[in-house]
mmCIF file of N, CA and C in Angstrom:
data_model
loop_
_atom_site.group_PDB
_atom_site.id
_atom_site.type_symbol
_atom_site.label_atom_id
_atom_site.label_comp_id
_atom_site.label_asym_id
_atom_site.label_seq_id
_atom_site.Cartn_x
_atom_site.Cartn_y
_atom_site.Cartn_z
ATOM 1 N N MET A 1 42.512 48.434 -5.056
ATOM 2 C CA MET A 1 43.646 48.176 -5.788
ATOM 3 C C MET A 1 45.141 49.336 -5.796
ATOM 4 N N LEU A 2 43.908 50.647 -6.397
ATOM 5 C CA LEU A 2 44.400 51.611 -6.735
ATOM 6 C C LEU A 2 45.668 51.981 -5.354
ATOM 7 N N SER A 3 44.833 52.468 -3.964
ATOM 8 C CA SER A 3 45.247 52.996 -3.091
ATOM 9 C C SER A 3 46.597 52.271 -2.291
ATOM 10 N N GLU A 4 46.920 50.860 -3.064
ATOM 11 C CA GLU A 4 47.647 50.296 -2.319
ATOM 12 C C GLU A 4 49.000 50.447 -3.016
ATOM 13 N N LEU A 5 48.868 50.585 -4.386
ATOM 14 C CA LEU A 5 49.724 51.148 -5.321
ATOM 15 C C LEU A 5 50.844 52.526 -4.931
ATOM 16 N N THR A 6 49.869 53.310 -4.989
ATOM 17 C CA THR A 6 49.804 54.624 -4.652
ATOM 18 C C THR A 6 50.716 54.739 -2.774
ATOM 19 N N SER A 7 50.012 54.347 -2.789
ATOM 20 C CA SER A 7 50.400 53.853 -1.226
ATOM 21 C C SER A 7 51.711 52.962 -0.475
ATOM 22 N N GLY A 8 52.642 52.326 -1.703
ATOM 23 C CA GLY A 8 53.293 51.221 -1.543
ATOM 24 C C GLY A 8 53.570 50.881 -1.192
ATOM 25 N N ASN A 9 52.056 50.392 0.285
ATOM 26 C CA ASN A 9 52.021 48.805 0.580
ATOM 27 C C ASN A 9 52.003 47.394 -0.180
ATOM 28 N N PRO A 10 52.020 47.107 0.067
ATOM 29 C CA PRO A 10 52.263 45.128 -1.141
ATOM 30 C C PRO A 10 50.573 45.076 -0.856
ATOM 31 N N ALA A 11 50.136 44.373 -1.430
ATOM 32 C CA ALA A 11 49.090 43.527 -1.634
ATOM 33 C C ALA A 11 49.171 42.422 -1.049
ATOM 34 N N PRO A 12 48.552 42.112 0.773
ATOM 35 C CA PRO A 12 48.697 40.707 1.402
ATOM 36 C C PRO A 12 48.619 39.429 -0.086
ATOM 37 N N THR A 13 49.943 38.234 0.046
ATOM 38 C CA THR A 13 49.891 37.252 -1.154
ATOM 39 C C THR A 13 49.036 36.337 0.252
ATOM 40 N N PRO A 14 48.481 35.570 -0.898
ATOM 41 C CA PRO A 14 47.674 34.414 -0.324
ATOM 42 C C PRO A 14 48.356 33.419 0.422
ATOM 43 N N ALA A 15 47.832 32.679 0.982
ATOM 44 C CA ALA A 15 48.428 31.533 2.152
ATOM 45 C C ALA A 15 48.467 29.924 1.405
ATOM 46 N N PRO A 16 49.705 29.303 1.351
ATOM 47 C CA PRO A 16 50.098 28.861 0.652
ATOM 48 C C PRO A 16 48.943 27.751 1.064
ATOM 49 N N VAL A 17 48.950 27.065 -0.367
ATOM 50 C CA VAL A 17 47.767 25.268 -0.193
ATOM 51 C C VAL A 17 48.088 24.566 -0.524
ATOM 52 N N ARG A 18 47.886 23.224 0.667
ATOM 53 C CA ARG A 18 48.884 22.676 0.989
ATOM 54 C C ARG A 18 48.238 20.837 -0.594
ATOM 55 N N SER A 19 48.739 20.406 -1.221
ATOM 56 C CA SER A 19 47.634 19.364 -1.608
ATOM 57 C C SER A 19 47.494 18.703 -0.827
ATOM 58 N N LYS A 20 45.879 17.249 -1.524
ATOM 59 C CA LYS A 20 45.562 16.422 -0.742
ATOM 60 C C LYS A 20 46.830 15.437 -0.400
ATOM 61 N N ALA A 21 47.453 15.583 -1.122
ATOM 62 C CA ALA A 21 48.945 13.826 -0.621
ATOM 63 C C ALA A 21 49.869 14.280 -0.185
ATOM 64 N N ALA A 22 49.024 15.459 0.260
ATOM 65 C CA ALA A 22 50.875 15.919 1.325
ATOM 66 C C ALA A 22 49.690 15.625 3.092
ATOM 67 N N ALA A 23 48.753 15.511 2.918
ATOM 68 C CA ALA A 23 47.670 15.355 4.100
ATOM 69 C C ALA A 23 47.458 13.975 4.537
ATOM 70 N N PRO A 24 48.428 14.061 6.088
ATOM 71 C CA PRO A 24 48.599 12.318 6.774
ATOM 72 C C PRO A 24 47.083 11.391 6.219
ATOM 73 N N VAL A 25 47.209 10.235 5.591
ATOM 74 C CA VAL A 25 45.897 9.476 5.897
ATOM 75 C C VAL A 25 45.315 8.496 6.717
ATOM 76 N N ALA A 26 44.348 8.998 7.525
ATOM 77 C CA ALA A 26 44.043 7.987 8.709
ATOM 78 C C ALA A 26 43.691 6.354 8.397
ATOM 79 N N THR A 27 44.281 5.245 9.307
ATOM 80 C CA THR A 27 43.792 3.665 8.890
ATOM 81 C C THR A 27 42.413 3.241 9.994
ATOM 82 N N ALA A 28 41.725 2.681 9.372
ATOM 83 C CA ALA A 28 40.339 3.002 9.469
ATOM 84 C C ALA A 28 40.284 0.897 10.349
ATOM 85 N N VAL A 29 40.352 1.120 12.250
ATOM 86 C CA VAL A 29 40.739 -0.142 12.759
ATOM 87 C C VAL A 29 39.068 -0.798 13.212
ATOM 88 N N PRO A 30 38.997 -1.428 12.691
ATOM 89 C CA PRO A 30 38.053 -2.477 12.960
ATOM 90 C C PRO A 30 37.358 -2.718 14.410
ATOM 91 N N PRO A 31 36.121 -2.272 14.402
ATOM 92 C CA PRO A 31 36.022 -2.218 16.155
ATOM 93 C C PRO A 31 35.757 -3.980 16.445
ATOM 94 N N THR A 32 36.087 -4.542 17.509
ATOM 95 C CA THR A 32 36.264 -5.283 18.718
ATOM 96 C C THR A 32 34.630 -5.868 19.293
ATOM 97 N N PRO A 33 35.094 -7.020 19.591
ATOM 98 C CA PRO A 33 33.665 -6.861 19.627
ATOM 99 C C PRO A 33 32.824 -7.259 21.353
ATOM 100 N N GLU A 34 34.065 -6.088 21.876
ATOM 101 C CA GLU A 34 34.028 -5.376 23.334
ATOM 102 C C GLU A 34 32.999 -4.010 23.052
ATOM 103 N N ASP A 35 33.701 -3.433 21.828
ATOM 104 C CA ASP A 35 33.291 -1.906 21.217
ATOM 105 C C ASP A 35 31.693 -2.116 20.983
ATOM 106 N N ALA A 36 31.540 -3.626 20.203
ATOM 107 C CA ALA A 36 29.753 -3.034 18.923
ATOM 108 C C ALA A 36 29.279 -2.940 20.127
ATOM 109 N N PRO A 37 28.350 -2.315 19.108
ATOM 110 C CA PRO A 37 26.905 -1.708 20.437
ATOM 111 C C PRO A 37 26.128 -2.804 21.174
ATOM 112 N N LYS A 38 25.608 -2.920 22.010
ATOM 113 C CA LYS A 38 24.603 -3.914 22.192
ATOM 114 C C LYS A 38 23.147 -3.928 21.941
ATOM 115 N N VAL A 39 22.536 -5.163 21.326
ATOM 116 C CA VAL A 39 21.022 -4.432 20.769
ATOM 117 C C VAL A 39 19.750 -5.172 21.229
ATOM 118 N N GLN A 40 19.077 -5.393 21.164
ATOM 119 C CA GLN A 40 18.207 -6.106 21.960
ATOM 120 C C GLN A 40 17.207 -6.396 20.767
ATOM 121 N N ALA A 41 16.718 -7.796 20.657
ATOM 122 C CA ALA A 41 15.756 -8.044 20.204
ATOM 123 C C ALA A 41 13.885 -6.723 19.859
ATOM 124 N N PRO A 42 13.221 -6.431 18.676
ATOM 125 C CA PRO A 42 12.210 -5.941 19.286
ATOM 126 C C PRO A 42 11.215 -7.146 20.204
ATOM 127 N N LYS A 43 10.571 -6.331 21.245
ATOM 128 C CA LYS A 43 9.550 -6.780 21.696
ATOM 129 C C LYS A 43 8.463 -7.586 21.286
ATOM 130 N N PRO A 44 8.147 -8.337 21.060
ATOM 131 C CA PRO A 44 6.406 -9.109 20.256
ATOM 132 C C PRO A 44 5.343 -8.786 21.078
ATOM 133 N N VAL A 45 4.992 -7.709 19.255
ATOM 134 C CA VAL A 45 4.105 -6.605 19.666
ATOM 135 C C VAL A 45 2.213 -7.784 18.954
ATOM 136 N N ASP A 46 1.289 -7.895 20.092
ATOM 137 C CA ASP A 46 0.112 -8.475 19.784
ATOM 138 C C ASP A 46 -1.151 -7.454 19.322
ATOM 139 N N ILE A 47 -1.489 -7.588 18.301
ATOM 140 C CA ILE A 47 -2.451 -6.646 16.791
ATOM 141 C C ILE A 47 -3.633 -7.014 16.950
ATOM 142 N N LYS A 48 -4.818 -6.777 17.204
ATOM 143 C CA LYS A 48 -5.481 -7.676 17.461
ATOM 144 C C LYS A 48 -6.760 -6.933 16.665
ATOM 145 N N VAL A 49 -6.812 -7.013 16.028
ATOM 146 C CA VAL A 49 -8.166 -6.961 14.618
ATOM 147 C C VAL A 49 -9.663 -8.058 14.618
ATOM 148 N N ASP A 50 -10.414 -6.824 14.888
ATOM 149 C CA ASP A 50 -12.177 -7.368 14.708
ATOM 150 C C ASP A 50 -12.187 -7.834 13.351
ATOM 151 N N THR A 51 -11.768 -8.692 12.428
ATOM 152 C CA THR A 51 -12.630 -8.674 11.552
ATOM 153 C C THR A 51 -13.955 -8.622 11.150
ATOM 154 N N GLN A 52 -14.975 -8.891 11.871
ATOM 155 C CA GLN A 52 -16.272 -8.649 11.439
ATOM 156 C C GLN A 52 -16.839 -7.794 12.381
ATOM 157 N N ALA A 53 -16.040 -6.873 12.876
ATOM 158 C CA ALA A 53 -16.367 -5.595 12.683
ATOM 159 C C ALA A 53 -16.647 -4.981 11.541
ATOM 160 N N LEU A 54 -14.692 -4.721 11.091
ATOM 161 C CA LEU A 54 -14.894 -4.569 9.728
ATOM 162 C C LEU A 54 -15.593 -4.719 8.510
ATOM 163 N N LYS A 55 -15.930 -6.297 8.843
ATOM 164 C CA LYS A 55 -16.434 -6.377 7.558
ATOM 165 C C LYS A 55 -17.971 -5.435 7.828
ATOM 166 N N GLU A 56 -18.882 -5.541 8.367
ATOM 167 C CA GLU A 56 -19.715 -4.502 9.028
ATOM 168 C C GLU A 56 -19.816 -3.165 8.509
ATOM 169 N N LYS A 57 -18.644 -2.863 9.177
ATOM 170 C CA LYS A 57 -17.871 -1.270 8.624
ATOM 171 C C LYS A 57 -17.996 -1.224 7.090
ATOM 172 N N LEU A 58 -17.426 -2.384 6.775
ATOM 173 C CA LEU A 58 -17.565 -2.453 4.946
ATOM 174 C C LEU A 58 -18.812 -2.020 4.324
ATOM 175 N N MET A 59 -19.643 -3.044 5.006
ATOM 176 C CA MET A 59 -21.739 -3.287 4.277
ATOM 177 C C MET A 59 -21.752 -2.494 4.588
ATOM 178 N N GLU A 60 -21.977 -1.292 6.178
ATOM 179 C CA GLU A 60 -22.242 -0.163 5.956
ATOM 180 C C GLU A 60 -22.179 0.773 4.996
ATOM 181 N N SER A 61 -20.950 0.968 4.589
ATOM 182 C CA SER A 61 -20.060 2.242 3.555
ATOM 183 C C SER A 61 -20.465 1.198 2.245
ATOM 184 N N ILE A 62 -21.014 0.333 1.898
ATOM 185 C CA ILE A 62 -21.528 -0.119 0.644
ATOM 186 C C ILE A 62 -22.728 0.367 0.499
ATOM 187 N N GLN A 63 -23.847 0.089 2.113
ATOM 188 C CA GLN A 63 -24.776 0.057 1.814
ATOM 189 C C GLN A 63 -24.564 1.991 1.826
ATOM 190 N N HIS A 64 -24.225 2.571 2.238
ATOM 191 C CA HIS A 64 -24.005 4.552 1.547
ATOM 192 C C HIS A 64 -23.854 4.980 0.417
ATOM 193 N N LEU A 65 -22.674 4.331 0.477
ATOM 194 C CA LEU A 65 -21.979 4.156 -1.522
ATOM 195 C C LEU A 65 -23.268 3.808 -2.823
ATOM 196 N N ASN A 66 -24.433 3.204 -2.591
ATOM 197 C CA ASN A 66 -25.472 2.704 -2.975
ATOM 198 C C ASN A 66 -26.344 3.772 -3.007
ATOM 199 N N GLN A 67 -26.750 4.646 -1.899
ATOM 200 C CA GLN A 67 -27.369 5.691 -1.391
ATOM 201 C C GLN A 67 -27.656 6.512 -1.702
ATOM 202 N N ALA A 68 -26.008 6.522 -1.876
ATOM 203 C CA ALA A 68 -26.115 8.117 -2.722
ATOM 204 C C ALA A 68 -25.675 7.584 -4.506
ATOM 205 N N MET A 69 -25.236 7.088 -4.771
ATOM 206 C CA MET A 69 -25.395 6.362 -6.206
ATOM 207 C C MET A 69 -27.528 6.739 -6.481
ATOM 208 N N ARG A 70 -28.206 6.666 -6.151
ATOM 209 C CA ARG A 70 -29.349 6.022 -6.238
ATOM 210 C C ARG A 70 -29.394 7.723 -6.259
ATOM 211 N N ASP A 71 -29.298 8.775 -4.794
ATOM 212 C CA ASP A 71 -29.875 9.736 -4.251
ATOM 213 C C ASP A 71 -28.959 10.748 -6.222
ATOM 214 N N GLY A 72 -28.181 10.588 -6.371
ATOM 215 C CA GLY A 72 -27.285 11.825 -7.448
ATOM 216 C C GLY A 72 -28.094 11.180 -8.904
ATOM 217 N N GLY A 73 -28.813 10.502 -9.046
ATOM 218 C CA GLY A 73 -29.749 9.839 -10.322
ATOM 219 C C GLY A 73 -28.450 8.597 -11.969
ATOM 220 N N ARG A 74 -27.407 8.569 -10.437
ATOM 221 C CA ARG A 74 -26.532 7.458 -11.426
ATOM 222 C C ARG A 74 -27.250 5.751 -11.437
ATOM 223 N N ASN A 75 -27.112 5.183 -11.589
ATOM 224 C CA ASN A 75 -27.324 3.339 -11.659
ATOM 225 C C ASN A 75 -26.053 2.968 -12.073
ATOM 226 N N LEU A 76 -24.954 3.167 -10.661
ATOM 227 C CA LEU A 76 -24.655 1.960 -9.667
ATOM 228 C C LEU A 76 -24.816 1.388 -8.968
ATOM 229 N N ASN A 77 -24.299 -0.072 -8.751
ATOM 230 C CA ASN A 77 -24.671 0.056 -7.401
ATOM 231 C C ASN A 77 -23.280 -1.587 -7.057
ATOM 232 N N PHE A 78 -22.522 -1.392 -6.029
ATOM 233 C CA PHE A 78 -21.982 -1.705 -4.838
ATOM 234 C C PHE A 78 -22.579 -3.158 -4.499
ATOM 235 N N HIS A 79 -21.543 -4.140 -4.420
ATOM 236 C CA HIS A 79 -21.763 -5.263 -3.761
ATOM 237 C C HIS A 79 -20.852 -5.907 -2.783
ATOM 238 N N MET A 80 -20.917 -6.814 -1.838
ATOM 239 C CA MET A 80 -19.592 -7.951 -1.448
ATOM 240 C C MET A 80 -19.918 -8.729 -2.141
ATOM 241 N N ASP A 81 -19.174 -9.355 -2.798
ATOM 242 C CA ASP A 81 -18.565 -10.674 -2.407
ATOM 243 C C ASP A 81 -17.991 -11.424 -2.018
ATOM 244 N N GLU A 82 -18.544 -13.321 -1.592
ATOM 245 C CA GLU A 82 -17.777 -12.834 -0.223
ATOM 246 C C GLU A 82 -16.793 -13.775 -1.005
ATOM 247 N N ALA A 83 -16.994 -14.751 -2.765
ATOM 248 C CA ALA A 83 -16.210 -15.541 -3.215
ATOM 249 C C ALA A 83 -14.735 -14.232 -3.896
ATOM 250 N N VAL A 84 -15.645 -13.955 -3.775
ATOM 251 C CA VAL A 84 -13.720 -12.396 -4.011
ATOM 252 C C VAL A 84 -13.632 -12.261 -3.430
ATOM 253 N N GLY A 85 -14.054 -11.870 -1.944
ATOM 254 C CA GLY A 85 -13.887 -11.253 -0.779
ATOM 255 C C GLY A 85 -13.247 -9.652 -0.690
ATOM 256 N N ALA A 86 -13.992 -8.463 -1.900
ATOM 257 C CA ALA A 86 -14.010 -7.364 -2.521
ATOM 258 C C ALA A 86 -15.107 -7.038 -2.665
ATOM 259 N N PRO A 87 -15.651 -6.154 -2.882
ATOM 260 C CA PRO A 87 -16.667 -5.282 -3.347
ATOM 261 C C PRO A 87 -16.227 -5.103 -4.894
ATOM 262 N N VAL A 88 -17.885 -5.188 -5.336
ATOM 263 C CA VAL A 88 -17.779 -5.738 -7.147
ATOM 264 C C VAL A 88 -18.588 -4.752 -6.894
ATOM 265 N N VAL A 89 -18.306 -4.098 -8.088
ATOM 266 C CA VAL A 89 -18.836 -2.786 -8.688
ATOM 267 C C VAL A 89 -19.611 -3.199 -10.204
ATOM 268 N N THR A 90 -20.953 -3.085 -9.935
ATOM 269 C CA THR A 90 -21.712 -2.827 -11.063
ATOM 270 C C THR A 90 -22.266 -1.753 -12.036
ATOM 271 N N VAL A 91 -22.429 -1.098 -13.084
ATOM 272 C CA VAL A 91 -22.917 -0.178 -13.735
ATOM 273 C C VAL A 91 -24.732 -0.842 -15.141
ATOM 274 N N LYS A 92 -25.189 -0.484 -13.975
ATOM 275 C CA LYS A 92 -26.532 -1.208 -15.346
ATOM 276 C C LYS A 92 -27.082 -0.016 -16.330
ATOM 277 N N ASN A 93 -27.956 -0.172 -16.891
ATOM 278 C CA ASN A 93 -28.511 0.589 -17.961
ATOM 279 C C ASN A 93 -30.268 0.931 -17.074
ATOM 280 N N ALA A 94 -30.420 1.847 -16.722
ATOM 281 C CA ALA A 94 -31.255 2.293 -16.293
ATOM 282 C C ALA A 94 -32.982 1.314 -16.762
ATOM 283 N N ASP A 95 -32.954 2.196 -17.959
ATOM 284 C CA ASP A 95 -34.005 1.398 -18.699
ATOM 285 C C ASP A 95 -33.918 -0.031 -18.803
ATOM 286 N N THR A 96 -33.338 -0.715 -19.665
ATOM 287 C CA THR A 96 -33.066 -2.084 -19.141
ATOM 288 C C THR A 96 -32.574 -2.921 -18.393
ATOM 289 N N GLY A 97 -32.109 -2.713 -17.367
ATOM 290 C CA GLY A 97 -31.247 -3.274 -16.605
ATOM 291 C C GLY A 97 -30.488 -4.025 -16.871
ATOM 292 N N GLU A 98 -29.998 -4.289 -17.567
ATOM 293 C CA GLU A 98 -28.433 -4.876 -18.134
ATOM 294 C C GLU A 98 -27.501 -4.289 -17.812
ATOM 295 N N VAL A 99 -26.639 -4.674 -17.716
ATOM 296 C CA VAL A 99 -25.228 -4.415 -16.869
ATOM 297 C C VAL A 99 -24.565 -4.128 -17.985
ATOM 298 N N VAL A 100 -23.901 -3.258 -18.385
ATOM 299 C CA VAL A 100 -23.279 -2.164 -18.987
ATOM 300 C C VAL A 100 -21.704 -2.897 -18.446
ATOM 301 N N ARG A 101 -21.532 -2.650 -17.277
ATOM 302 C CA ARG A 101 -19.866 -2.961 -16.357
ATOM 303 C C ARG A 101 -19.697 -3.146 -15.423
ATOM 304 N N GLN A 102 -18.945 -3.800 -15.429
ATOM 305 C CA GLN A 102 -19.198 -4.570 -13.601
ATOM 306 C C GLN A 102 -17.343 -4.920 -13.130
ATOM 307 N N LEU A 103 -16.937 -4.717 -12.335
ATOM 308 C CA LEU A 103 -15.368 -4.933 -11.805
ATOM 309 C C LEU A 103 -15.710 -5.138 -10.708
ATOM 310 N N PRO A 104 -14.456 -6.702 -10.614
ATOM 311 C CA PRO A 104 -13.976 -7.239 -11.426
ATOM 312 C C PRO A 104 -14.990 -7.370 -12.593
ATOM 313 N N ASN A 105 -15.095 -7.630 -13.805
ATOM 314 C CA ASN A 105 -15.422 -8.431 -14.248
ATOM 315 C C ASN A 105 -16.056 -9.705 -13.713
ATOM 316 N N GLU A 106 -17.290 -9.979 -15.244
ATOM 317 C CA GLU A 106 -17.526 -11.513 -14.595
ATOM 318 C C GLU A 106 -16.416 -12.777 -14.841
ATOM 319 N N VAL A 107 -16.087 -12.716 -16.008
ATOM 320 C CA VAL A 107 -15.535 -13.735 -15.869
ATOM 321 C C VAL A 107 -14.535 -13.708 -14.603
ATOM 322 N N VAL A 108 -13.739 -12.895 -13.656
ATOM 323 C CA VAL A 108 -12.568 -13.364 -12.951
ATOM 324 C C VAL A 108 -14.078 -13.868 -11.384
ATOM 325 N N VAL A 109 -15.212 -13.126 -11.759
ATOM 326 C CA VAL A 109 -16.385 -13.567 -10.245
ATOM 327 C C VAL A 109 -16.218 -14.956 -10.587
ATOM 328 N N ARG A 110 -16.092 -15.642 -11.777
ATOM 329 C CA ARG A 110 -17.495 -17.133 -12.358
ATOM 330 C C ARG A 110 -15.927 -17.301 -11.761
ATOM 331 N N ILE A 111 -14.090 -17.299 -11.765
ATOM 332 C CA ILE A 111 -13.110 -17.699 -11.465
ATOM 333 C C ILE A 111 -13.068 -18.618 -9.765
ATOM 334 N N ALA A 112 -13.374 -16.972 -9.223
ATOM 335 C CA ALA A 112 -14.140 -17.478 -8.017
ATOM 336 C C ALA A 112 -14.634 -18.137 -7.074
ATOM 337 N N HIS A 113 -15.378 -17.537 -7.915
ATOM 338 C CA HIS A 113 -16.428 -19.142 -7.406
ATOM 339 C C HIS A 113 -16.586 -20.303 -8.010
ATOM 340 N N ASN A 114 -15.593 -20.108 -8.764
ATOM 341 C CA ASN A 114 -16.101 -21.518 -9.055
ATOM 342 C C ASN A 114 -14.250 -22.373 -7.860
ATOM 343 N N ILE A 115 -13.345 -21.352 -8.143
ATOM 344 C CA ILE A 115 -12.630 -22.033 -6.785
ATOM 345 C C ILE A 115 -12.467 -22.538 -5.079
ATOM 346 N N GLU A 116 -13.907 -21.633 -4.803
ATOM 347 C CA GLU A 116 -14.546 -21.737 -3.798
ATOM 348 C C GLU A 116 -14.890 -23.083 -3.958
ATOM 349 N N GLU A 117 -15.669 -23.596 -4.676
ATOM 350 C CA GLU A 117 -16.283 -25.312 -5.450
ATOM 351 C C GLU A 117 -15.594 -26.214 -5.133
ATOM 352 N N PHE A 118 -14.201 -25.416 -6.092
ATOM 353 C CA PHE A 118 -13.429 -26.698 -6.158
ATOM 354 C C PHE A 118 -12.611 -26.950 -4.967
ATOM 355 N N LYS A 119 -12.014 -26.123 -3.774
ATOM 356 C CA LYS A 119 -12.157 -26.449 -2.670
ATOM 357 C C LYS A 119 -13.024 -27.372 -1.850
ATOM 358 N N GLY A 120 -14.336 -27.308 -1.951
ATOM 359 C CA GLY A 120 -14.914 -27.794 -1.323
ATOM 360 C C GLY A 120 -15.022 -28.981 -1.792
ATOM 361 N N LEU A 121 -15.079 -29.638 -2.917
ATOM 362 C CA LEU A 121 -15.066 -30.470 -3.496
ATOM 363 C C LEU A 121 -13.701 -31.521 -2.820
ATOM 364 N N LEU A 122 -12.861 -30.599 -3.251
ATOM 365 C CA LEU A 122 -11.404 -31.420 -2.452
ATOM 366 C C LEU A 122 -11.344 -31.760 -1.203
ATOM 367 N N HIS A 123 -11.065 -30.403 -0.490
ATOM 368 C CA HIS A 123 -11.646 -31.245 1.228
ATOM 369 C C HIS A 123 -12.848 -32.457 1.195
ATOM 370 N N ASN A 124 -13.229 -32.050 0.800
ATOM 371 C CA ASN A 124 -14.984 -33.911 0.726
ATOM 372 C C ASN A 124 -14.113 -35.074 0.430
ATOM 373 N N LYS A 125 -13.299 -34.414 -0.331
ATOM 374 C CA LYS A 125 -12.528 -36.111 -1.046
ATOM 375 C C LYS A 125 -11.644 -36.471 -0.200
ATOM 376 N N LEU A 126 -11.031 -35.875 0.430
ATOM 377 C CA LEU A 126 -9.235 -35.912 1.341
ATOM 378 C C LEU A 126 -10.353 -36.653 2.787
ATOM 379 N N THR A 127 -11.599 -35.935 3.150
ATOM 380 C CA THR A 127 -11.666 -36.301 4.490
ATOM 381 C C THR A 127 -12.096 -37.832 4.311
#
């Protein structure tokens, strides 16, 4: 800036700023049906699941877990309950064999068993 003053050359002036109101506004035109993209329905996919193989794999995993717990000196027991439809974990006192904790708890397991019995009663009465 000092060189501009001493040389007599004026500093360049900035370009004028346009206001936003002065810019033309484009209007949106809705697309016509001919312009719309063509979309095809997805083809149905046939997914096959072998539930028996999954159940066998789960039982094998539960056996490995039980063996690992015994080898580690922990008294945890995993087993599959058919009525609950999920693994049940029990923690037992090693000395007395008393169940210290069970997940899901005993009430949930009993309710699941009672529901299975109730389904059987309903089915037998309706047929």
